[in-house]
């Protein structure tokens, strides 16, 4: 029997330096606090699948895997395209989820937790340069001062117009220049989301009856997936018929609303190996198909979901075409394998309220 407790996440304002990578933060907005500082994705591997614009950091969850040495430190990152036109109903092509993990003994961080000292020397210069604007790996630099780095032409032009034009001559004259590193610059504010710390805490005990319903919904999703794959057994066939009769769509939304009302400001629900809280009973193609891990071939499981409340905190704008979601449901490799690149793509389902 699964635990009836779920962790939920809330946002709090926090000084930027306390969200630095050495503190292994969970955070929303600002620049990503990378975990592996060396093996970063190239900028062309961090672009929107629809429009090819650079993706912008949305949030990251620090979620160690206690059972594995490799996952002593473990963070899951979510990036999103800022173009509202790339955001389509029940499609997650404008998002990218990356998982990264490190053993306790690694090249970047001390074995014991870092003390909270603001100006502690943490040499980021050893590792690849980061974009002044968005914090992503930056292969090119300003041709005039050669001291400020960018991920893309797009961000270089934007920074030049908004900020760098005015300070470039001074930087050229100065002997040394300290890059913004992890700080959000004035120009960066125009593309990055507002920065928050994500505090994760236990939800109050849930009525076991409601938990059963969540599990039923996840069971239904899995049965539909089997059906689509043609691996449905006769027993499962009967089960599926049973489920589809007892799970009308509006019931799912009512349940969602009731559960969320207990903590209206929650932006995250974390329940690794548990069941997501779907916003709608709609189990169409995009929702039932969770592919296996492309690195180890193993099964993926539900890990956490981002709630629509997050949209209220990050200033996405209220124009009709802005980015939006009902729930972002993240499935990750159950074994949290170490194969593949340092930043491994995981699977996200965007479920919207409207069909
Ligand atoms: Zn896009
Ligand atoms: Zn950039
Ligand atoms: Zn310059
Ligand atoms: Zn795997």
mmCIF file of C-alpha atoms and ligand atoms in Angstrom:
data_model
loop_
_atom_site.group_PDB
_atom_site.id
_atom_site.type_symbol
_atom_site.label_atom_id
_atom_site.label_comp_id
_atom_site.label_asym_id
_atom_site.label_seq_id
_atom_site.Cartn_x
_atom_site.Cartn_y
_atom_site.Cartn_z
ATOM 1 C CA UNK A 1 0.000 0.000 0.000
ATOM 2 C CA UNK A 2 1.501 3.328 -1.062
ATOM 3 C CA UNK A 3 1.968 6.091 1.469
ATOM 4 C CA UNK A 4 -0.899 8.557 1.672
ATOM 5 C CA UNK A 5 1.511 11.469 2.099
ATOM 6 C CA UNK A 6 2.568 13.699 -0.734
ATOM 7 C CA UNK A 7 5.159 16.493 -0.596
ATOM 8 C CA UNK A 8 4.002 19.844 -1.856
ATOM 9 C CA UNK A 9 6.035 22.860 -2.934
ATOM 10 C CA UNK A 10 5.554 26.556 -2.187
ATOM 11 C CA UNK A 11 7.463 29.626 -3.311
ATOM 12 C CA UNK A 12 9.378 32.024 -1.093
ATOM 13 C CA UNK A 13 11.544 35.004 -1.930
ATOM 14 C CA UNK A 14 15.221 34.320 -1.347
ATOM 15 C CA UNK A 15 18.439 36.223 -1.990
ATOM 16 C CA UNK A 16 20.012 35.103 -5.231
ATOM 17 C CA UNK A 17 23.335 33.967 -3.712
ATOM 18 C CA UNK A 18 21.528 31.473 -1.436
ATOM 19 C CA UNK A 19 20.210 29.716 -4.546
ATOM 20 C CA UNK A 20 23.715 29.114 -5.903
ATOM 21 C CA UNK A 21 24.513 25.597 -7.210
ATOM 22 C CA UNK A 22 26.675 24.811 -4.123
ATOM 23 C CA UNK A 23 23.537 24.838 -1.965
ATOM 24 C CA UNK A 24 21.668 22.363 -4.230
ATOM 25 C CA UNK A 25 18.519 24.485 -4.381
ATOM 26 C CA UNK A 26 15.044 23.739 -5.621
ATOM 27 C CA UNK A 27 14.066 26.933 -7.374
ATOM 28 C CA UNK A 28 11.871 28.658 -9.922
ATOM 29 C CA UNK A 29 13.018 31.316 -12.422
ATOM 30 C CA UNK A 30 16.288 33.187 -12.681
ATOM 31 C CA UNK A 31 19.206 31.243 -14.148
ATOM 32 C CA UNK A 32 19.471 27.470 -13.809
ATOM 33 C CA UNK A 33 21.613 26.346 -10.850
ATOM 34 C CA UNK A 34 23.365 23.603 -12.818
ATOM 35 C CA UNK A 35 24.402 20.478 -10.919
ATOM 36 C CA UNK A 36 27.156 19.076 -13.176
ATOM 37 C CA UNK A 37 28.957 22.327 -14.075
ATOM 38 C CA UNK A 38 31.175 20.863 -16.764
ATOM 39 C CA UNK A 39 29.138 18.597 -19.029
ATOM 40 C CA UNK A 40 26.481 21.150 -19.891
ATOM 41 C CA UNK A 41 24.255 20.817 -22.911
ATOM 42 C CA UNK A 42 25.292 22.837 -25.941
ATOM 43 C CA UNK A 43 22.930 25.725 -26.722
ATOM 44 C CA UNK A 44 21.654 23.927 -29.849
ATOM 45 C CA UNK A 45 20.491 21.090 -27.570
ATOM 46 C CA UNK A 46 18.444 23.528 -25.507
ATOM 47 C CA UNK A 47 16.117 24.900 -28.143
ATOM 48 C CA UNK A 48 12.374 24.729 -28.676
ATOM 49 C CA UNK A 49 11.262 21.711 -30.756
ATOM 50 C CA UNK A 50 8.723 23.939 -32.470
ATOM 51 C CA UNK A 51 10.380 27.307 -33.202
ATOM 52 C CA UNK A 52 14.106 26.620 -32.455
ATOM 53 C CA UNK A 53 14.388 29.633 -30.127
ATOM 54 C CA UNK A 54 16.560 29.191 -26.997
ATOM 55 C CA UNK A 55 14.552 27.635 -24.165
ATOM 56 C CA UNK A 56 14.282 29.530 -20.899
ATOM 57 C CA UNK A 57 14.759 27.992 -17.460
ATOM 58 C CA UNK A 58 11.464 27.423 -15.629
ATOM 59 C CA UNK A 59 12.302 25.473 -12.467
ATOM 60 C CA UNK A 60 14.411 22.752 -10.873
ATOM 61 C CA UNK A 61 13.698 20.202 -8.151
ATOM 62 C CA UNK A 62 16.529 18.822 -6.009
ATOM 63 C CA UNK A 63 15.511 15.215 -5.387
ATOM 64 C CA UNK A 64 18.331 12.833 -4.356
ATOM 65 C CA UNK A 65 17.982 9.111 -4.971
ATOM 66 C CA UNK A 66 18.831 7.594 -1.650
ATOM 67 C CA UNK A 67 19.189 4.040 -2.974
ATOM 68 C CA UNK A 68 21.978 4.792 -5.447
ATOM 69 C CA UNK A 69 25.525 6.116 -4.960
ATOM 70 C CA UNK A 70 25.314 7.885 -8.307
ATOM 71 C CA UNK A 71 22.239 9.832 -7.281
ATOM 72 C CA UNK A 72 23.480 11.264 -3.979
ATOM 73 C CA UNK A 73 22.920 14.651 -5.599
ATOM 74 C CA UNK A 74 20.135 14.669 -8.152
ATOM 75 C CA UNK A 75 18.229 17.509 -9.792
ATOM 76 C CA UNK A 76 15.456 17.590 -12.382
ATOM 77 C CA UNK A 77 15.290 20.758 -14.521
ATOM 78 C CA UNK A 78 12.400 22.085 -16.620
ATOM 79 C CA UNK A 79 12.900 24.503 -19.521
ATOM 80 C CA UNK A 80 10.197 26.156 -21.612
ATOM 81 C CA UNK A 81 9.912 28.202 -24.803
ATOM 82 C CA UNK A 82 8.693 31.726 -24.105
ATOM 83 C CA UNK A 83 6.762 31.983 -27.366
ATOM 84 C CA UNK A 84 3.104 31.616 -26.505
ATOM 85 C CA UNK A 85 2.373 30.347 -30.022
ATOM 86 C CA UNK A 86 4.470 27.192 -29.326
ATOM 87 C CA UNK A 87 2.143 26.296 -26.450
ATOM 88 C CA UNK A 88 -0.626 23.950 -27.633
ATOM 89 C CA UNK A 89 -3.344 22.073 -25.785
ATOM 90 C CA UNK A 90 -2.271 18.712 -24.310
ATOM 91 C CA UNK A 91 1.129 18.897 -26.047
ATOM 92 C CA UNK A 92 4.437 19.379 -24.275
ATOM 93 C CA UNK A 93 6.712 20.084 -27.270
ATOM 94 C CA UNK A 94 7.530 23.543 -25.899
ATOM 95 C CA UNK A 95 9.014 21.991 -22.711
ATOM 96 C CA UNK A 96 12.214 20.094 -21.994
ATOM 97 C CA UNK A 97 12.902 18.092 -18.821
ATOM 98 C CA UNK A 98 16.491 17.161 -17.937
ATOM 99 C CA UNK A 99 17.748 14.928 -15.131
ATOM 100 C CA UNK A 100 21.264 15.231 -13.745
ATOM 101 C CA UNK A 101 22.946 13.390 -10.887
ATOM 102 C CA UNK A 102 26.303 13.193 -9.127
ATOM 103 C CA UNK A 103 27.890 10.973 -6.497
ATOM 104 C CA UNK A 104 28.717 12.570 -3.155
ATOM 105 C CA UNK A 105 32.384 12.570 -4.123
ATOM 106 C CA UNK A 106 32.552 14.675 -7.284
ATOM 107 C CA UNK A 107 34.593 17.323 -9.126
ATOM 108 C CA UNK A 108 32.446 20.278 -8.203
ATOM 109 C CA UNK A 109 31.232 20.337 -4.617
ATOM 110 C CA UNK A 110 32.588 19.638 -1.158
ATOM 111 C CA UNK A 111 31.808 16.303 0.480
ATOM 112 C CA UNK A 112 30.137 18.076 3.396
ATOM 113 C CA UNK A 113 27.334 20.630 2.844
ATOM 114 C CA UNK A 114 28.542 24.192 2.099
ATOM 115 C CA UNK A 115 28.212 26.771 4.825
ATOM 116 C CA UNK A 116 26.004 29.738 4.002
ATOM 117 C CA UNK A 117 28.736 32.322 3.451
ATOM 118 C CA UNK A 118 27.880 34.939 0.829
ATOM 119 C CA UNK A 119 31.246 35.707 -0.728
ATOM 120 C CA UNK A 120 32.752 32.281 -0.412
ATOM 121 C CA UNK A 121 35.151 31.655 -3.273
ATOM 122 C CA UNK A 122 33.608 29.191 -5.688
ATOM 123 C CA UNK A 123 35.648 29.188 -8.889
ATOM 124 C CA UNK A 124 33.176 28.919 -11.750
ATOM 125 C CA UNK A 125 35.933 29.898 -14.211
ATOM 126 C CA UNK A 126 37.205 26.338 -14.397
ATOM 127 C CA UNK A 127 33.977 25.287 -16.046
ATOM 128 C CA UNK A 128 32.382 26.315 -19.344
ATOM 129 C CA UNK A 129 31.351 29.972 -19.576
ATOM 130 C CA UNK A 130 27.675 30.747 -19.118
ATOM 131 C CA UNK A 131 25.451 33.143 -21.033
ATOM 132 C CA UNK A 132 25.347 36.561 -19.363
ATOM 133 C CA UNK A 133 21.641 36.720 -20.078
ATOM 134 C CA UNK A 134 20.172 33.257 -19.492
ATOM 135 C CA UNK A 135 22.860 31.135 -17.750
ATOM 136 C CA UNK A 136 23.131 28.447 -20.441
ATOM 137 C CA UNK A 137 26.484 27.205 -21.826
ATOM 138 C CA UNK A 138 27.931 30.065 -23.877
ATOM 139 C CA UNK A 139 30.354 29.312 -26.732
ATOM 140 C CA UNK A 140 30.650 32.882 -28.079
ATOM 141 C CA UNK A 141 31.591 36.233 -26.575
ATOM 142 C CA UNK A 142 31.297 39.943 -27.221
ATOM 143 C CA UNK A 143 33.807 40.665 -29.997
ATOM 144 C CA UNK A 144 34.690 44.071 -28.546
ATOM 145 C CA UNK A 145 35.483 43.339 -24.876
ATOM 146 C CA UNK A 146 35.837 39.539 -25.254
ATOM 147 C CA UNK A 147 34.859 39.186 -21.591
ATOM 148 C CA UNK A 148 31.115 38.641 -21.679
ATOM 149 C CA UNK A 149 29.725 35.387 -23.040
ATOM 150 C CA UNK A 150 26.517 34.394 -24.830
ATOM 151 C CA UNK A 151 24.633 31.206 -25.717
ATOM 152 C CA UNK A 152 23.245 32.590 -28.948
ATOM 153 C CA UNK A 153 23.233 35.516 -31.316
ATOM 154 C CA UNK A 154 19.705 36.266 -30.187
ATOM 155 C CA UNK A 155 20.747 36.808 -26.560
ATOM 156 C CA UNK A 156 23.872 38.748 -27.524
ATOM 157 C CA UNK A 157 21.825 41.209 -29.577
ATOM 158 C CA UNK A 158 19.249 41.546 -26.820
ATOM 159 C CA UNK A 159 21.919 42.204 -24.165
ATOM 160 C CA UNK A 160 23.690 44.718 -26.421
ATOM 161 C CA UNK A 161 20.497 46.703 -26.868
ATOM 162 C CA UNK A 162 19.344 46.549 -23.260
ATOM 163 C CA UNK A 163 22.553 46.811 -21.245
ATOM 164 C CA UNK A 164 25.894 45.811 -22.670
ATOM 165 C CA UNK A 165 26.247 48.692 -25.176
ATOM 166 C CA UNK A 166 26.556 51.110 -22.270
ATOM 167 C CA UNK A 167 29.092 49.148 -20.214
ATOM 168 C CA UNK A 168 31.192 47.456 -22.922
ATOM 169 C CA UNK A 169 33.694 50.376 -23.275
ATOM 170 C CA UNK A 170 34.372 50.336 -19.513
ATOM 171 C CA UNK A 171 34.812 46.577 -19.504
ATOM 172 C CA UNK A 172 37.323 46.904 -22.344
ATOM 173 C CA UNK A 173 39.407 49.339 -20.259
ATOM 174 C CA UNK A 174 39.208 47.375 -17.006
ATOM 175 C CA UNK A 175 41.950 44.876 -16.186
ATOM 176 C CA UNK A 176 39.589 42.274 -14.934
ATOM 177 C CA UNK A 177 35.900 41.758 -15.287
ATOM 178 C CA UNK A 178 33.792 39.600 -13.033
ATOM 179 C CA UNK A 179 30.994 38.063 -15.078
ATOM 180 C CA UNK A 180 27.486 38.061 -13.663
ATOM 181 C CA UNK A 181 27.792 34.293 -13.256
ATOM 182 C CA UNK A 182 24.689 33.266 -11.453
ATOM 183 C CA UNK A 183 23.189 36.731 -10.867
ATOM 184 C CA UNK A 184 20.308 37.917 -13.018
ATOM 185 C CA UNK A 185 21.266 41.073 -14.944
ATOM 186 C CA UNK A 186 18.870 43.909 -15.761
ATOM 187 C CA UNK A 187 18.679 42.715 -19.367
ATOM 188 C CA UNK A 188 18.272 39.118 -18.166
ATOM 189 C CA UNK A 189 15.095 40.107 -16.349
ATOM 190 C CA UNK A 190 13.429 40.733 -19.707
ATOM 191 C CA UNK A 191 13.629 37.045 -20.660
ATOM 192 C CA UNK A 192 14.005 35.089 -17.406
ATOM 193 C CA UNK A 193 11.161 34.294 -15.057
ATOM 194 C CA UNK A 194 11.070 35.863 -11.612
ATOM 195 C CA UNK A 195 13.346 33.951 -9.247
ATOM 196 C CA UNK A 196 11.988 32.120 -6.183
ATOM 197 C CA UNK A 197 13.088 29.443 -3.803
ATOM 198 C CA UNK A 198 10.914 26.325 -3.969
ATOM 199 C CA UNK A 199 10.246 25.017 -0.465
ATOM 200 C CA UNK A 200 9.040 21.417 -0.314
ATOM 201 C CA UNK A 201 7.017 20.227 2.634
ATOM 202 C CA UNK A 202 4.686 17.384 3.559
ATOM 203 C CA UNK A 203 1.006 17.764 2.737
ATOM 204 C CA UNK A 204 -1.483 17.108 5.518
ATOM 205 C CA UNK A 205 -2.703 13.548 5.743
ATOM 206 C CA UNK A 206 -5.066 12.701 2.911
ATOM 207 C CA UNK A 207 -8.289 10.787 3.133
ATOM 208 C CA UNK A 208 -7.263 7.269 1.957
ATOM 209 C CA UNK A 209 -10.385 7.079 -0.219
ATOM 210 C CA UNK A 210 -9.124 9.962 -2.403
ATOM 211 C CA UNK A 211 -5.691 8.382 -2.691
ATOM 212 C CA UNK A 212 -7.326 5.223 -4.031
ATOM 213 C CA UNK A 213 -8.988 7.282 -6.739
ATOM 214 C CA UNK A 214 -5.631 8.743 -7.810
ATOM 215 C CA UNK A 215 -4.189 5.283 -8.043
ATOM 216 C CA UNK A 216 -7.157 4.112 -10.093
ATOM 217 C CA UNK A 217 -6.608 6.951 -12.539
ATOM 218 C CA UNK A 218 -2.943 6.003 -12.926
ATOM 219 C CA UNK A 219 -3.919 2.343 -13.360
ATOM 220 C CA UNK A 220 -6.343 3.413 -16.067
ATOM 221 C CA UNK A 221 -3.595 5.362 -17.830
ATOM 222 C CA UNK A 222 -1.322 2.301 -17.781
ATOM 223 C CA UNK A 223 -4.074 -0.005 -19.086
ATOM 224 C CA UNK A 224 -4.742 2.395 -21.967
ATOM 225 C CA UNK A 225 -1.036 2.411 -22.737
ATOM 226 C CA UNK A 226 -1.003 -1.416 -22.841
ATOM 227 C CA UNK A 227 -4.049 -1.414 -25.051
ATOM 228 C CA UNK A 228 -2.355 0.927 -27.504
ATOM 229 C CA UNK A 229 0.782 -1.239 -27.479
ATOM 230 C CA UNK A 230 -1.301 -4.375 -28.045
ATOM 231 C CA UNK A 231 -0.055 -6.058 -24.860
ATOM 232 C CA UNK A 232 -3.348 -6.000 -23.010
ATOM 233 C CA UNK A 233 -4.226 -9.349 -21.409
ATOM 234 C CA UNK A 234 -7.798 -10.600 -21.124
ATOM 235 C CA UNK A 235 -7.870 -9.862 -17.415
ATOM 236 C CA UNK A 236 -6.691 -6.303 -18.099
ATOM 237 C CA UNK A 237 -9.339 -5.940 -20.790
ATOM 238 C CA UNK A 238 -12.092 -6.526 -18.256
ATOM 239 C CA UNK A 239 -10.419 -4.151 -15.827
ATOM 240 C CA UNK A 240 -10.201 -1.450 -18.461
ATOM 241 C CA UNK A 241 -13.901 -1.727 -19.229
ATOM 242 C CA UNK A 242 -14.644 -1.435 -15.547
ATOM 243 C CA UNK A 243 -12.514 1.684 -15.150
ATOM 244 C CA UNK A 244 -13.806 3.591 -18.132
ATOM 245 C CA UNK A 245 -17.324 3.166 -16.744
ATOM 246 C CA UNK A 246 -16.477 4.553 -13.310
ATOM 247 C CA UNK A 247 -14.218 7.502 -14.196
ATOM 248 C CA UNK A 248 -16.313 10.252 -15.759
ATOM 249 C CA UNK A 249 -14.269 13.318 -16.684
ATOM 250 C CA UNK A 250 -15.890 15.980 -14.542
ATOM 251 C CA UNK A 251 -15.385 13.813 -11.482
ATOM 252 C CA UNK A 252 -11.642 14.044 -12.027
ATOM 253 C CA UNK A 253 -11.671 17.830 -12.122
ATOM 254 C CA UNK A 254 -13.842 18.080 -9.012
ATOM 255 C CA UNK A 255 -11.408 15.891 -7.168
ATOM 256 C CA UNK A 256 -8.498 17.995 -8.402
ATOM 257 C CA UNK A 257 -10.098 21.211 -7.178
ATOM 258 C CA UNK A 258 -10.952 19.756 -3.789
ATOM 259 C CA UNK A 259 -7.472 18.446 -3.201
ATOM 260 C CA UNK A 260 -5.796 21.681 -4.273
ATOM 261 C CA UNK A 261 -8.109 23.850 -2.158
ATOM 262 C CA UNK A 262 -6.434 22.502 0.962
ATOM 263 C CA UNK A 263 -3.207 24.317 0.003
ATOM 264 C CA UNK A 264 -4.217 26.853 -2.654
ATOM 265 C CA UNK A 265 -0.673 28.196 -3.220
ATOM 266 C CA UNK A 266 0.983 24.887 -4.000
ATOM 267 C CA UNK A 267 3.056 24.966 -7.181
ATOM 268 C CA UNK A 268 4.468 21.429 -6.959
ATOM 269 C CA UNK A 269 3.283 17.976 -5.902
ATOM 270 C CA UNK A 270 6.099 15.496 -5.372
ATOM 271 C CA UNK A 271 5.246 11.796 -5.015
ATOM 272 C CA UNK A 272 7.922 9.608 -6.600
ATOM 273 C CA UNK A 273 6.445 6.279 -7.679
ATOM 274 C CA UNK A 274 3.003 7.519 -6.696
ATOM 275 C CA UNK A 275 0.137 8.753 -8.840
ATOM 276 C CA UNK A 276 -0.332 12.189 -10.368
ATOM 277 C CA UNK A 277 -3.319 14.352 -9.612
ATOM 278 C CA UNK A 278 -4.776 14.791 -13.091
ATOM 279 C CA UNK A 279 -6.737 17.933 -13.856
ATOM 280 C CA UNK A 280 -9.031 16.236 -16.357
ATOM 281 C CA UNK A 281 -10.280 12.733 -17.076
ATOM 282 C CA UNK A 282 -9.138 13.093 -20.647
ATOM 283 C CA UNK A 283 -6.800 10.175 -21.398
ATOM 284 C CA UNK A 284 -5.934 10.825 -25.003
ATOM 285 C CA UNK A 285 -2.876 9.630 -26.894
ATOM 286 C CA UNK A 286 -0.418 12.125 -25.476
ATOM 287 C CA UNK A 287 -1.346 11.258 -21.930
ATOM 288 C CA UNK A 288 -1.310 7.482 -21.956
ATOM 289 C CA UNK A 289 2.021 7.001 -23.692
ATOM 290 C CA UNK A 290 4.986 7.232 -21.360
ATOM 291 C CA UNK A 291 7.976 5.779 -23.223
ATOM 292 C CA UNK A 292 10.678 3.812 -21.410
ATOM 293 C CA UNK A 293 14.002 5.476 -20.546
ATOM 294 C CA UNK A 294 15.999 5.879 -23.776
ATOM 295 C CA UNK A 295 19.300 5.277 -21.936
ATOM 296 C CA UNK A 296 18.745 2.098 -19.887
ATOM 297 C CA UNK A 297 15.523 0.891 -21.555
ATOM 298 C CA UNK A 298 13.873 0.646 -18.142
ATOM 299 C CA UNK A 299 10.437 1.794 -17.086
ATOM 300 C CA UNK A 300 9.669 5.381 -16.179
ATOM 301 C CA UNK A 301 7.544 6.298 -13.176
ATOM 302 C CA UNK A 302 5.681 9.382 -12.014
ATOM 303 C CA UNK A 303 7.940 11.661 -10.000
ATOM 304 C CA UNK A 304 6.279 15.082 -9.624
ATOM 305 C CA UNK A 305 3.909 17.554 -11.198
ATOM 306 C CA UNK A 306 3.975 21.310 -11.621
ATOM 307 C CA UNK A 307 0.666 22.939 -10.794
ATOM 308 C CA UNK A 308 -1.079 25.736 -12.725
ATOM 309 C CA UNK A 309 -0.644 28.010 -9.683
ATOM 310 C CA UNK A 310 2.997 28.505 -10.689
ATOM 311 C CA UNK A 311 1.773 30.676 -13.566
ATOM 312 C CA UNK A 312 0.622 33.266 -11.013
ATOM 313 C CA UNK A 313 4.164 33.770 -9.707
ATOM 314 C CA UNK A 314 6.327 34.061 -12.808
ATOM 315 C CA UNK A 315 4.859 36.968 -14.815
ATOM 316 C CA UNK A 316 4.136 35.187 -18.089
ATOM 317 C CA UNK A 317 1.848 37.996 -19.181
ATOM 318 C CA UNK A 318 -1.889 37.780 -19.617
ATOM 319 C CA UNK A 319 -2.066 38.123 -23.390
ATOM 320 C CA UNK A 320 -4.169 35.434 -25.013
ATOM 321 C CA UNK A 321 -1.226 33.670 -26.557
ATOM 322 C CA UNK A 322 0.976 33.371 -23.492
ATOM 323 C CA UNK A 323 2.271 30.052 -22.167
ATOM 324 C CA UNK A 324 -0.133 28.056 -20.074
ATOM 325 C CA UNK A 325 -0.720 24.606 -18.615
ATOM 326 C CA UNK A 326 -3.195 22.635 -16.551
ATOM 327 C CA UNK A 327 -0.641 20.296 -14.998
ATOM 328 C CA UNK A 328 2.901 19.391 -16.060
ATOM 329 C CA UNK A 329 3.340 15.757 -15.086
ATOM 330 C CA UNK A 330 6.946 14.542 -15.048
ATOM 331 C CA UNK A 331 7.909 10.868 -15.455
ATOM 332 C CA UNK A 332 11.533 9.859 -14.863
ATOM 333 C CA UNK A 333 13.626 6.704 -15.186
ATOM 334 C CA UNK A 334 12.621 4.479 -12.276
ATOM 335 C CA UNK A 335 16.202 3.290 -11.790
ATOM 336 C CA UNK A 336 17.511 6.865 -12.211
ATOM 337 C CA UNK A 337 20.206 5.360 -14.404
ATOM 338 C CA UNK A 338 23.612 6.902 -15.062
ATOM 339 C CA UNK A 339 23.887 5.964 -18.728
ATOM 340 C CA UNK A 340 23.923 8.630 -21.420
ATOM 341 C CA UNK A 341 24.867 12.314 -21.172
ATOM 342 C CA UNK A 342 25.143 14.236 -17.885
ATOM 343 C CA UNK A 343 21.832 15.949 -18.589
ATOM 344 C CA UNK A 344 19.343 13.266 -19.617
ATOM 345 C CA UNK A 345 16.008 14.067 -21.206
ATOM 346 C CA UNK A 346 13.010 12.777 -19.270
ATOM 347 C CA UNK A 347 9.318 12.777 -20.120
ATOM 348 C CA UNK A 348 6.691 15.405 -19.426
ATOM 349 C CA UNK A 349 2.958 15.378 -20.083
ATOM 350 C CA UNK A 350 1.095 18.653 -20.306
ATOM 351 C CA UNK A 351 -2.540 18.125 -19.496
ATOM 352 C CA UNK A 352 -4.918 21.023 -19.996
ATOM 353 C CA UNK A 353 -8.366 21.565 -18.695
ATOM 354 C CA UNK A 354 -9.953 22.107 -22.091
ATOM 355 C CA UNK A 355 -10.056 19.229 -24.521
HETATM 356 ZN ZN1 LIG B 1 9.089 27.778 -29.370
HETATM 357 ZN ZN1 LIG B 2 21.457 32.938 -23.414
HETATM 358 ZN ZN1 LIG B 3 31.566 43.816 -24.761
HETATM 359 ZN ZN1 LIG B 4 17.232 4.930 -17.363
#
